[in-house]
Amino acid sequence: MTREATIDQPHATPVRPRFWQGAWLSFLLLLPLTALGYLASRFVAVPFVPYSFFDWLARALPGPLITAGIDTMVSTMRALGLSVADLAKLAEQTLAVAIFTGLLTLAGAIFFASTKKNRASWRAGLLLSLIVGVPLAFIVWRITASGGAALEPATAGLWTLLFVLAWGGLLTAVQRRLTRPETRSAKVEAGDRRRFMVYLGGAAAAITLVSWGGVGAAVGGRRELETTEDEGVRWSANNALPNAGATPEPVPGTRPEYTPLEQYYRIDINLTPPAIREEEWRLRVEGLVDAPREYTLQELRGYDPVHQFITMACISNPVGGELTSTTRWTGVPLQRLISEWGLQDTATHLRISSVDGFFEYLAVADIESDERIMLAYAWDGVPLRIRNGFPLRVYIPDLYGMKQPKWIESIEAVDAWAPGYWVQRTWDRTAQMRATSVIDTVSTGMMLGTPQAGEEMTIPIGGMAHAGARGISKVELQVDGGEWQEAELREPMSELTWVLWRFEWPYEAGEHTFTVRCADRNGETQLTERRPPHPSGATGLHNKQVML
Ligand SMILES: Nc1nc2c(c(=O)[nH]1)N[C@H]1C(S)=C(S)[C@@H](COP(=O)(O)O)O[C@H]1N2
Ligand SMILES: [Mo]
């Protein structure tokens, strides 16, 4: 039966796509567009709109909601046995794409549903694009302007508008194709529509897959961008750690004492870290100073560098979590720098601001009394990674990461304290690091063979303990709720790093629970009450259950 032969219902009304079909279509169209958009963002200086939108949401939504979101993500990942340090950003990125495609799919579905039986006019399509595109472009423009990255805010906004226009155009074209007012039978109409849907699905899948391949290549390229140096030039590749040769040896299975840069945890409010060009970057010093000025990175490198071995942690880190790392930091003491600025008597605090809109306040009195506070530009002997704050971040001993801006661009001397980025969002005002201890391993792999009757056999248990800048004086282990017994402490790399510990446990078959606790150098024992990270850092004892 040919098409011509079926002209028997001259005024047959085309069947309009139902809501779910509209949603499916709109999703189908969005998939390749999003993939292409991602590809474009990797190769040319345009933002990936879903990420920008998510970054905006993360700043605009109320703090408690974001905090609950982060907590849920961290605990879900832990429950699933996923590495939070490695995958947290990936999870956020996936969520960003899901939210974005979800919202646009919904908008598309509403468009299909509301265009009734008729063909949508191009004008209706344009209207849809503008309703969605204009606010979105505004949001992306705003977030790019505050994000300071190498992107031009106006270009970013325009790109967003173009992206949404392309989406609206495609959507309209498809809607019009499906509601073609050609006179033919409903039967042929259905067959034709099915064929069209199959073509469309095929094309969408093909474009998505091809872009995906491109994305793979681009991601490879990006990794290159991150690895700005040969591993051989890192400090750790050519030097022994300051506590090399200390005893006891870490138990096999304990976390690396010195975190490889690739494994260093990352937490910040950006899905894509700000990529700052060194030539264009300046540190501005302004506010209540007699001599406002700017520093280039080269100028900062010109000061006598200070090197400190430091363990940093995120306040969102649960007990036993992975959001904590250790490396060697290099920078300039802030004490040294403020002496050049002519700080006015009224200046009590510095407002340290970052290119991503993050900021924190630091008391001048703290700088004056603590020469360890510094502006750091290198880790492990090489420039900071982009993701870890290139070109400049601050270090403040004893405080969680949330008080310590990365990607710093300005320092303003002010006459009052004010809540910083996360403090405004209901986190602790001081954010002093909690004392914490963790069992990394019950090293059954060290047990060879089965012990003979009467034979003594021990299994080494190992982990870390850390109490900010307060040091560790004691680590104790408890087996099955028995007596607390002291573990051996390994000399740390510095008073600012975690301490690795070791405990030789006399082997006994069966199921056992090991619990650890520590005390800082002031003799203060870590808090045992189980509390979540929000608002002041997690407390509670870490334990491990093992069947032996
Ligand atoms: N500019 C900026 N600095 C920031 C943040 C941020 O979102 N933006 N996050 C802070 C938080 S919460 C932590 S835990 C540390 C993490 O540093 P890292 O990613 O290098 O480990 O950076 C801090 N500095
Ligand atoms: Mo953090």
PDB file of N, CA and C and ligand atoms in Angstrom, residues 264-269 314 354 356 358 379 387-388 393 401-402 404-407 422, ligand 1:
ATOM      1  N   TYR A 264      45.359  13.350  46.659  1.00  0.00           N
ATOM      2  CA  TYR A 264      44.994  14.386  47.625  1.00  0.00           C
ATOM      3  C   TYR A 264      43.511  14.688  47.486  1.00  0.00           C
ATOM      4  N   TYR A 265      42.785  14.734  48.582  1.00  0.00           N
ATOM      5  CA  TYR A 265      41.339  14.962  48.510  1.00  0.00           C
ATOM      6  C   TYR A 265      41.056  16.341  47.930  1.00  0.00           C
ATOM      7  N   ARG A 266      39.875  16.489  47.355  1.00  0.00           N
ATOM      8  CA  ARG A 266      39.486  17.804  46.837  1.00  0.00           C
ATOM      9  C   ARG A 266      38.052  18.116  47.240  1.00  0.00           C
ATOM     10  N   ILE A 267      37.851  19.264  47.855  1.00  0.00           N
ATOM     11  CA  ILE A 267      36.505  19.731  48.185  1.00  0.00           C
ATOM     12  C   ILE A 267      36.432  21.225  47.897  1.00  0.00           C
ATOM     13  N   ASP A 268      35.482  21.606  47.080  1.00  0.00           N
ATOM     14  CA  ASP A 268      35.207  23.031  46.888  1.00  0.00           C
ATOM     15  C   ASP A 268      33.863  23.194  46.207  1.00  0.00           C
ATOM     16  N   ILE A 269      33.499  24.454  46.002  1.00  0.00           N
ATOM     17  CA  ILE A 269      32.157  24.737  45.499  1.00  0.00           C
ATOM     18  C   ILE A 269      32.102  24.781  43.976  1.00  0.00           C
ATOM     19  N   CYS A 314      38.842  18.132  55.769  1.00  0.00           N
ATOM     20  CA  CYS A 314      37.578  18.834  55.511  1.00  0.00           C
ATOM     21  C   CYS A 314      36.658  18.600  56.700  1.00  0.00           C
ATOM     22  N   SER A 354      38.433  34.658  47.059  1.00  0.00           N
ATOM     23  CA  SER A 354      38.883  33.790  45.980  1.00  0.00           C
ATOM     24  C   SER A 354      38.118  34.089  44.709  1.00  0.00           C
ATOM     25  N   ASP A 356      36.411  32.191  42.961  1.00  0.00           N
ATOM     26  CA  ASP A 356      35.134  31.481  42.813  1.00  0.00           C
ATOM     27  C   ASP A 356      34.051  32.041  43.737  1.00  0.00           C
ATOM     28  N   PHE A 358      34.351  32.357  46.941  1.00  0.00           N
ATOM     29  CA  PHE A 358      34.588  31.855  48.294  1.00  0.00           C
ATOM     30  C   PHE A 358      35.395  32.902  49.063  1.00  0.00           C
ATOM     31  N   TRP A 379      53.066  22.721  46.476  1.00  0.00           N
ATOM     32  CA  TRP A 379      52.897  21.503  47.256  1.00  0.00           C
ATOM     33  C   TRP A 379      53.876  20.491  46.703  1.00  0.00           C
ATOM     34  N   ARG A 387      43.246  22.124  40.765  1.00  0.00           N
ATOM     35  CA  ARG A 387      42.141  21.718  41.643  1.00  0.00           C
ATOM     36  C   ARG A 387      42.409  22.036  43.114  1.00  0.00           C
ATOM     37  N   ASN A 388      43.660  22.174  43.466  1.00  0.00           N
ATOM     38  CA  ASN A 388      43.984  22.451  44.867  1.00  0.00           C
ATOM     39  C   ASN A 388      44.312  23.917  45.117  1.00  0.00           C
ATOM     40  N   ARG A 393      46.949  29.718  47.928  1.00  0.00           N
ATOM     41  CA  ARG A 393      45.990  29.401  48.972  1.00  0.00           C
ATOM     42  C   ARG A 393      46.608  29.749  50.312  1.00  0.00           C
ATOM     43  N   GLY A 401      39.631  22.850  56.576  1.00  0.00           N
ATOM     44  CA  GLY A 401      39.794  23.440  55.242  1.00  0.00           C
ATOM     45  C   GLY A 401      38.792  24.537  54.927  1.00  0.00           C
ATOM     46  N   MET A 402      37.596  24.459  55.496  1.00  0.00           N
ATOM     47  CA  MET A 402      36.566  25.458  55.164  1.00  0.00           C
ATOM     48  C   MET A 402      36.961  26.887  55.525  1.00  0.00           C
ATOM     49  N   GLN A 404      39.971  28.056  54.860  1.00  0.00           N
ATOM     50  CA  GLN A 404      41.235  28.294  54.167  1.00  0.00           C
ATOM     51  C   GLN A 404      41.082  28.370  52.653  1.00  0.00           C
ATOM     52  N   PRO A 405      40.812  29.586  52.164  1.00  0.00           N
ATOM     53  CA  PRO A 405      40.558  29.757  50.737  1.00  0.00           C
ATOM     54  C   PRO A 405      41.695  29.286  49.826  1.00  0.00           C
ATOM     55  N   LYS A 406      41.281  28.680  48.714  1.00  0.00           N
ATOM     56  CA  LYS A 406      42.183  28.358  47.600  1.00  0.00           C
ATOM     57  C   LYS A 406      41.936  29.432  46.532  1.00  0.00           C
ATOM     58  N   TRP A 407      42.710  29.441  45.464  1.00  0.00           N
ATOM     59  CA  TRP A 407      42.532  30.393  44.337  1.00  0.00           C
ATOM     60  C   TRP A 407      42.334  31.827  44.817  1.00  0.00           C
ATOM     61  N   TRP A 422      31.250  29.398  54.448  1.00  0.00           N
ATOM     62  CA  TRP A 422      30.537  28.267  55.046  1.00  0.00           C
ATOM     63  C   TRP A 422      29.937  28.622  56.403  1.00  0.00           C
TER      64      TRP A 422
HETATM   65  N1  LIG B   1      38.186  29.226  46.859  1.00  0.00           N
HETATM   66  C1  LIG B   1      37.825  28.168  47.586  1.00  0.00           C
HETATM   67  N2  LIG B   1      38.623  27.747  48.571  1.00  0.00           N
HETATM   68  C2  LIG B   1      38.292  26.682  49.316  1.00  0.00           C
HETATM   69  C3  LIG B   1      37.064  26.015  49.121  1.00  0.00           C
HETATM   70  C4  LIG B   1      36.228  26.477  48.069  1.00  0.00           C
HETATM   71  O1  LIG B   1      35.148  25.944  47.813  1.00  0.00           O
HETATM   72  N3  LIG B   1      36.640  27.558  47.330  1.00  0.00           N
HETATM   73  N4  LIG B   1      36.737  24.944  49.908  1.00  0.00           N
HETATM   74  C5  LIG B   1      37.418  24.829  51.201  1.00  0.00           C
HETATM   75  C6  LIG B   1      37.219  23.535  51.820  1.00  0.00           C
HETATM   76  S1  LIG B   1      35.670  23.247  52.473  1.00  0.00           S
HETATM   77  C7  LIG B   1      38.234  22.630  51.974  1.00  0.00           C
HETATM   78  S2  LIG B   1      38.001  21.230  52.874  1.00  0.00           S
HETATM   79  C8  LIG B   1      39.557  22.863  51.363  1.00  0.00           C
HETATM   80  C9  LIG B   1      39.950  21.674  50.517  1.00  0.00           C
HETATM   81  O2  LIG B   1      41.179  21.851  49.866  1.00  0.00           O
HETATM   82  P1  LIG B   1      41.645  20.768  48.804  1.00  0.00           P
HETATM   83  O3  LIG B   1      40.520  20.613  47.808  1.00  0.00           O
HETATM   84  O4  LIG B   1      42.876  21.283  48.181  1.00  0.00           O
HETATM   85  O5  LIG B   1      41.856  19.485  49.532  1.00  0.00           O
HETATM   86  O6  LIG B   1      39.548  24.014  50.529  1.00  0.00           O
HETATM   87  C10 LIG B   1      38.902  25.108  51.096  1.00  0.00           C
HETATM   88  N5  LIG B   1      39.142  26.270  50.290  1.00  0.00           N
END
